[in-house]
Coordinates of C-alpha atoms in Angstrom, one line a residue:
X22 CA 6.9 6.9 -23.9
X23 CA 7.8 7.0 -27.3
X24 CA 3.7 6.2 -28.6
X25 CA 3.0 10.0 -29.7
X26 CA 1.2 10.0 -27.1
X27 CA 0.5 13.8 -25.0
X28 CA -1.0 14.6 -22.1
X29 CA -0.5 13.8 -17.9
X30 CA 1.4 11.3 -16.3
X31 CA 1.0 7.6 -16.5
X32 CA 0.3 5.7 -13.0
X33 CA 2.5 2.7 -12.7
X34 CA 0.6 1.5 -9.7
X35 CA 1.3 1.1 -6.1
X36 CA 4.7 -0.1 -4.5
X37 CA 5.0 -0.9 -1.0
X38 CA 8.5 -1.1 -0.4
X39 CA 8.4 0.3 3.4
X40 CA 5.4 0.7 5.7
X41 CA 4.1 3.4 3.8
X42 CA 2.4 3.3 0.5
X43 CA 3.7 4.9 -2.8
X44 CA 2.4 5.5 -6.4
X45 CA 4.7 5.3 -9.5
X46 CA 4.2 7.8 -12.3
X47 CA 5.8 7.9 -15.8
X48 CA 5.7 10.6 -18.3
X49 CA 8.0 9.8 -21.4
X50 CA 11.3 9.0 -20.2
X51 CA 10.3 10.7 -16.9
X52 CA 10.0 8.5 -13.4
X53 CA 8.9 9.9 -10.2
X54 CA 7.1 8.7 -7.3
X55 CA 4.6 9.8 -4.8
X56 CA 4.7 8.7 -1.2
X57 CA 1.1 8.1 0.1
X58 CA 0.2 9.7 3.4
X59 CA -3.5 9.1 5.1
X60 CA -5.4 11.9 5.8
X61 CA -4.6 13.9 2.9
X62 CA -6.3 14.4 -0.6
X63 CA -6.0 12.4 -3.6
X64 CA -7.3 13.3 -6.7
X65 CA -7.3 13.1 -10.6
X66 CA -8.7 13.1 -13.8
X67 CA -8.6 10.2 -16.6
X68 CA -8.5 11.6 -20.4
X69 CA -8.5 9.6 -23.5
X70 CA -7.9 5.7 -24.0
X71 CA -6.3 3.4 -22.2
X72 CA -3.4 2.1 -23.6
X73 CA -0.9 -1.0 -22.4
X74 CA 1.5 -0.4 -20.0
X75 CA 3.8 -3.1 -21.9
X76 CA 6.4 -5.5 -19.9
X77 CA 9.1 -5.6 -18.0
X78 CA 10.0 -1.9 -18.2
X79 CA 9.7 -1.7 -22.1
X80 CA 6.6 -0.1 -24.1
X81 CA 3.9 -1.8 -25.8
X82 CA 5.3 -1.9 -29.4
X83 CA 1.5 -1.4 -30.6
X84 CA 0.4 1.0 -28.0
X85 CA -2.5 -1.1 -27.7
X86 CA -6.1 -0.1 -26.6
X87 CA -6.8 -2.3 -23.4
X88 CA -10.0 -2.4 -21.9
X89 CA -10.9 -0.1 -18.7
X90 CA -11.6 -3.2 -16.4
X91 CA -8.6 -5.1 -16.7
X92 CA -6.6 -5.4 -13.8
X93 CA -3.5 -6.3 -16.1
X94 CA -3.6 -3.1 -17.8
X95 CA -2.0 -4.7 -20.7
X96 CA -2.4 -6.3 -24.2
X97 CA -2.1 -10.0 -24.6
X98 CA 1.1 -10.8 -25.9
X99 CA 2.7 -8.2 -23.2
X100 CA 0.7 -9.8 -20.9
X101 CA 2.6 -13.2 -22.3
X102 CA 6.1 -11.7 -21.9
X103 CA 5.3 -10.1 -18.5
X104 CA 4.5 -14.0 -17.0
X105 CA 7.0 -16.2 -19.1
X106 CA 10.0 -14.0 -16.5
X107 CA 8.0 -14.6 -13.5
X108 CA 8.5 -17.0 -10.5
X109 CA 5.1 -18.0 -11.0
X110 CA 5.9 -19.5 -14.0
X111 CA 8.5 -21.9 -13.0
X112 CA 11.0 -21.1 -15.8
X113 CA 13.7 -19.6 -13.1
X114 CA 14.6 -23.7 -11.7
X115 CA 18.2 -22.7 -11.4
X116 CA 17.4 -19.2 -9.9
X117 CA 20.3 -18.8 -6.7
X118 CA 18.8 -16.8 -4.7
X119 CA 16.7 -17.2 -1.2
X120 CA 13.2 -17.8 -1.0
X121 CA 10.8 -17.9 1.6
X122 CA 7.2 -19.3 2.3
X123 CA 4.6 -17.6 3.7
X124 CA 0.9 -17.9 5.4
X125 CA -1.2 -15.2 4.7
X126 CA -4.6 -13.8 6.4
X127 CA -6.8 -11.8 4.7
X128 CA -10.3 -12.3 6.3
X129 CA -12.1 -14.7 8.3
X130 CA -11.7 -17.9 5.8
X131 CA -9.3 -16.2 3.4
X132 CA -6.3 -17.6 3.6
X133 CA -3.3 -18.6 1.6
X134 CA 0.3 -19.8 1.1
X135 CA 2.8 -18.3 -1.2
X136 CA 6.7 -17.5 -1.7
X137 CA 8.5 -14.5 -2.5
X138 CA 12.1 -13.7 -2.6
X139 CA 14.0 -13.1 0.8
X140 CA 15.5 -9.6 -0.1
X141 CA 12.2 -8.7 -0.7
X142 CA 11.2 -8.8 3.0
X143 CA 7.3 -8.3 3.9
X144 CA 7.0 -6.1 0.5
X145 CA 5.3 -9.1 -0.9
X146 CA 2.4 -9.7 1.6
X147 CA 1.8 -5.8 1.7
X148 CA 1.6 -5.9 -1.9
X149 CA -1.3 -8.4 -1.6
X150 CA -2.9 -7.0 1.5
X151 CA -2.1 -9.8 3.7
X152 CA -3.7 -8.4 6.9
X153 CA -1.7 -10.8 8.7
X154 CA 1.0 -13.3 8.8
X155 CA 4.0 -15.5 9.9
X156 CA 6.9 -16.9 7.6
X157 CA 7.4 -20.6 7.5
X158 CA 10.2 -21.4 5.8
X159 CA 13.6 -20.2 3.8
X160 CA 15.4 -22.2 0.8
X161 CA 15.9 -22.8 -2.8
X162 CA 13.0 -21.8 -5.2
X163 CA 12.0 -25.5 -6.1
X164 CA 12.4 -26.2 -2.2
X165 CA 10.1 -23.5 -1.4
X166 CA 7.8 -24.4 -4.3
X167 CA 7.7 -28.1 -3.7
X168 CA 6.6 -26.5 -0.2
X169 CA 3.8 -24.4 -1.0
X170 CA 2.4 -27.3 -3.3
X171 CA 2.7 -29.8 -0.6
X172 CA 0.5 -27.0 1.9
X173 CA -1.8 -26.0 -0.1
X174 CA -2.7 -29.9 -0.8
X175 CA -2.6 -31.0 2.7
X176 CA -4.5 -27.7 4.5
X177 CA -6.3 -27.6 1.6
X178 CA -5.7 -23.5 1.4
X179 CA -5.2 -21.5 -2.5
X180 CA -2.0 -19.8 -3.6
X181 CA -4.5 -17.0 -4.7
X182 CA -7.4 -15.0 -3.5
X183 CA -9.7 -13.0 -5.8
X184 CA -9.2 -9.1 -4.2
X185 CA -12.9 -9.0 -4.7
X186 CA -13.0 -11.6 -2.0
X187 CA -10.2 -10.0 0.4
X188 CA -12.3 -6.2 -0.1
X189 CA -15.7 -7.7 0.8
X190 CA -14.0 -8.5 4.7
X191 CA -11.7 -6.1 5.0
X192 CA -14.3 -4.1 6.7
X193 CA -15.5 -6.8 9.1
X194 CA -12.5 -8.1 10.7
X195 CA -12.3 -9.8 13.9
X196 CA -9.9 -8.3 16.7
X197 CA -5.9 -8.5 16.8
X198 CA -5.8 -11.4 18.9
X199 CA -8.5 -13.6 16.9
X200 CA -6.0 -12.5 13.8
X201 CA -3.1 -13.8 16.0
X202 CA -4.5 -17.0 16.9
X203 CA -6.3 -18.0 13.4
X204 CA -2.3 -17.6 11.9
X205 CA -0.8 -19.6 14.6
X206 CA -3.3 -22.2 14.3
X207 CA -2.5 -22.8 10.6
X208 CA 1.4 -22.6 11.4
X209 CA 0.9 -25.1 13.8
X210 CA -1.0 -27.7 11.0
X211 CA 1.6 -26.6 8.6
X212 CA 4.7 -27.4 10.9
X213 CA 3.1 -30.9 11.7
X214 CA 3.9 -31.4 7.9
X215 CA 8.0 -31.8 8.5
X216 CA 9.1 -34.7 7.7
X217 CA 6.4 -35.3 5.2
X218 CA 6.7 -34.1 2.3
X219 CA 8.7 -31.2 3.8
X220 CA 11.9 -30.7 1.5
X221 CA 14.5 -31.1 3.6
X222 CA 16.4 -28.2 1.9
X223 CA 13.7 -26.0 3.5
X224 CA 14.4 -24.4 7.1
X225 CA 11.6 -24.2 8.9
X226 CA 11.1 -20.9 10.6
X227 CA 9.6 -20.1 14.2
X228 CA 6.1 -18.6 14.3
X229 CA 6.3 -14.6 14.4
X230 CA 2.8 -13.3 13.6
X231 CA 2.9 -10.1 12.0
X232 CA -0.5 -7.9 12.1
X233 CA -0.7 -5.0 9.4
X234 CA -3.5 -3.4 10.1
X235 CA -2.0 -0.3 11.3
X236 CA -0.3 -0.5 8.2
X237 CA -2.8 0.0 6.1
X238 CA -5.0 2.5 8.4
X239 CA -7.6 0.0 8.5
X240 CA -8.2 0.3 12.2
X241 CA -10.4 3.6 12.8
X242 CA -11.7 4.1 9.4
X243 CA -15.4 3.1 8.2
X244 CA -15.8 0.2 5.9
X245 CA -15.9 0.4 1.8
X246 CA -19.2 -0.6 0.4
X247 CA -18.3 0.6 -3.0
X248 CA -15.5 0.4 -5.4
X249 CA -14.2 2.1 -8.9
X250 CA -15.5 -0.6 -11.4
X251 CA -13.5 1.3 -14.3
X252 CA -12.4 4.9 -15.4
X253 CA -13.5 6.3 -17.9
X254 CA -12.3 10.0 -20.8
X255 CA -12.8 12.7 -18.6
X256 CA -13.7 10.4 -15.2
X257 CA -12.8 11.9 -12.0
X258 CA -11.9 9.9 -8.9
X259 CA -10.7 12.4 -5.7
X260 CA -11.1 11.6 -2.2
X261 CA -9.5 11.8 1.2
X262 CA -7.3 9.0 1.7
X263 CA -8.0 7.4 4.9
X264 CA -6.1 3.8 4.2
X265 CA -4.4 1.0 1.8
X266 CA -4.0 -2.5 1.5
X267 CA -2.1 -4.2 -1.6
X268 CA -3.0 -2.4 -4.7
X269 CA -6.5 -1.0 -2.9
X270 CA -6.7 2.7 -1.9
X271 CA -9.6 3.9 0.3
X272 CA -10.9 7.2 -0.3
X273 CA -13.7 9.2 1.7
X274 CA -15.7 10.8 -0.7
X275 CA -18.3 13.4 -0.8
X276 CA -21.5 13.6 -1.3
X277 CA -23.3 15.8 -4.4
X278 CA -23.9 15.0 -8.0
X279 CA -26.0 12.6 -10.0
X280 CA -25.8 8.7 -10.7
X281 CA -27.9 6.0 -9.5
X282 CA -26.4 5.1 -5.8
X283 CA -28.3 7.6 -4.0
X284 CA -26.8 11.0 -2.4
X285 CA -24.6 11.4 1.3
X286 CA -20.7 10.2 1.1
X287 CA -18.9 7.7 1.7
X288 CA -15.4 5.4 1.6
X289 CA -14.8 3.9 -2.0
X290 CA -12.0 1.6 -2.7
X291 CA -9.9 2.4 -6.2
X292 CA -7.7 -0.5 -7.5
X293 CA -5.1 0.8 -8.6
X294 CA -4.7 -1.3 -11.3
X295 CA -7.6 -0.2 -13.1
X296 CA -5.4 3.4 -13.4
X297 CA -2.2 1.7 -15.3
X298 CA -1.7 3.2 -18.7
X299 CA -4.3 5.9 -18.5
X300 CA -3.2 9.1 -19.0
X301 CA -4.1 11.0 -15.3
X302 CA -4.1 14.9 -14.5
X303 CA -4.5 16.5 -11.4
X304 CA -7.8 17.2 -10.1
X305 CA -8.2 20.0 -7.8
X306 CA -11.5 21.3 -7.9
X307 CA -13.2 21.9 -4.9
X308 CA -15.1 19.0 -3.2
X309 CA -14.3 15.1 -3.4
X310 CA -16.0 12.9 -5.4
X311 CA -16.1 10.1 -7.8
X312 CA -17.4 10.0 -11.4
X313 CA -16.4 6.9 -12.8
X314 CA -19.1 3.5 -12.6
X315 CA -18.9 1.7 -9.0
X316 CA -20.1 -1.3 -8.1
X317 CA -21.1 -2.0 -4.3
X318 CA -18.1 -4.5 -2.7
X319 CA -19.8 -8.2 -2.6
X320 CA -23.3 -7.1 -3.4
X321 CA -22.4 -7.2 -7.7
X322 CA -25.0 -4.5 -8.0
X323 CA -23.7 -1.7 -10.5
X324 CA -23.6 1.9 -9.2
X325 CA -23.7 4.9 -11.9
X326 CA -21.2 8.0 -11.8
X327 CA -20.9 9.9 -8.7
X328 CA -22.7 8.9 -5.7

């Protein structure tokens, strides 16, 4: 990558661009990508510092040290750059093409409006996790913004939900109709809305509910209780994965080894954000484990090393 920098491959993070989850890797000049299947092993090893990932496809022109919890993965002033060329920052006004707005459901309680671009399909809401939900409209970008401003004032929902918040009820949810009928019932209050305040450069669309949790595997698998809080030189995180939403991976783990959370296995969630600009080789020893720091999903309580 042009930092004098040796060693594995750099993880670029997870892309969903179909129904199936992949990872991107990047070793100098070197792209390559690895489609995610459940039910099969996942594991590596983190060595040295963590350095940022830069922006916008180019490197970090300090190869800067960013710390192991940051779900950026990168330095200030990249992090600058990255958000002055996105939509969320409103500096596209005269942007031509198609946008649409969304309702997303995460949880019981957790839910949220957004927009993404049109060619961009469902990507978007896999991307975040979205466990379910139903387009609303198409248009401009300001038509689509004005839209998701007007919503989230009048249902009085976020444009943004901690994933700390979306993990601790991914494990709990309620059955596929309940998920059904909680996004038709905000559709409903948020097609009420036409007329006022509604751009009229927006189409409305019809209500299509769309449940992902076969998706993301999250139908016969055992809840997480615990996820990676950061790696760590010479951490190791390997698992069976058994499903994914948005940037989460879950992975069953072994029992065996020391740390603080008590012995017997488990499923651990690893953000993959928290791997960007690490550099990562395989691990293939025998047994699955982790042997970073967890921390137990919506308890706060810190776990040590491997559990």
């Amino acid at each position: 990558m042009g930092d004098g920098r040796s060693g594995g491959w750099w993880c670029t993070g997870v892309r969903w661009p179909g129904e199936a989850p992949e990872l991107g890797w990047r070793r100098g000049r070197d792209l390559r990508v690895s489609v995610l299947a459940y039910g099969t092993g996942l594991g590596f090893r983190a060595l040295g510092e963590r350095h940022c990932v830069g922006a916008r496809g180019n490197v970090c022109p300090l190869a800067a040290v960013v710390p192991g919890r940051s779900t950026g993965g990168r330095c200030a002033e990249c992090a600058r750059l990255d958000r002055a060329h996105s939509v969320a920052a409103d500096t596209l006004a005269d942007d031509p093409r198609t946008y649409r707005v969304y309702l997303a459901w995460f949880g019981p309680g957790l839910v949220k409006v957004g927009i993404t671009g049109e060619e961009r399909g469902a990507a978007r809401l896999r991307e975040q996790g979205a466990v379910a939900f139903t387009w609303l409209g198409r248009g401009p970008l300001m038509a689509a913004r004005r839209t998701e401003e007007v919503l989230r004032a009048a249902l009085g929902v976020p444009d943004r939900i901690p994933y700390a918040g979306k993990r601790a009820v991914r494990g709990r949810l309620p059955g596929g109709g309940e998920r059904a009928e909680a996004v038709a019932e905000l559709y409903g209050r948020a097609a009420a809305l036409e007329g006022r305040g509604w751009p009229e450069s927006l189409e409305r669309l019809p209500l299509e509910v769309v449940d992902q949790v076969e998706v993301f595997g999250l139908s016969d698998t055992p809840a997480p209780v615990r996820s990676v809080r950061e790696l760590v030189d010479g951490g190791v995180v390997a698992g069976r994965l058994v499903a994914a939403a948005g940037p989460d991976l879950h992975l069953a783990v072994t029992g065996g080894g020391g740390g603080s959370g008590g012995g017997g296995g488990g499923v651990v969630v690893l953000d993959t954000r928290l791997i960007t600009g690490w550099d990562l080789t395989a691990e293939t020893g025998n047994g699955a484990g982790v042997g970073v720091p967890l921390i137990d999903i919506g308890g706060g309580g810190v776990q040590g090393g491997l559990f």
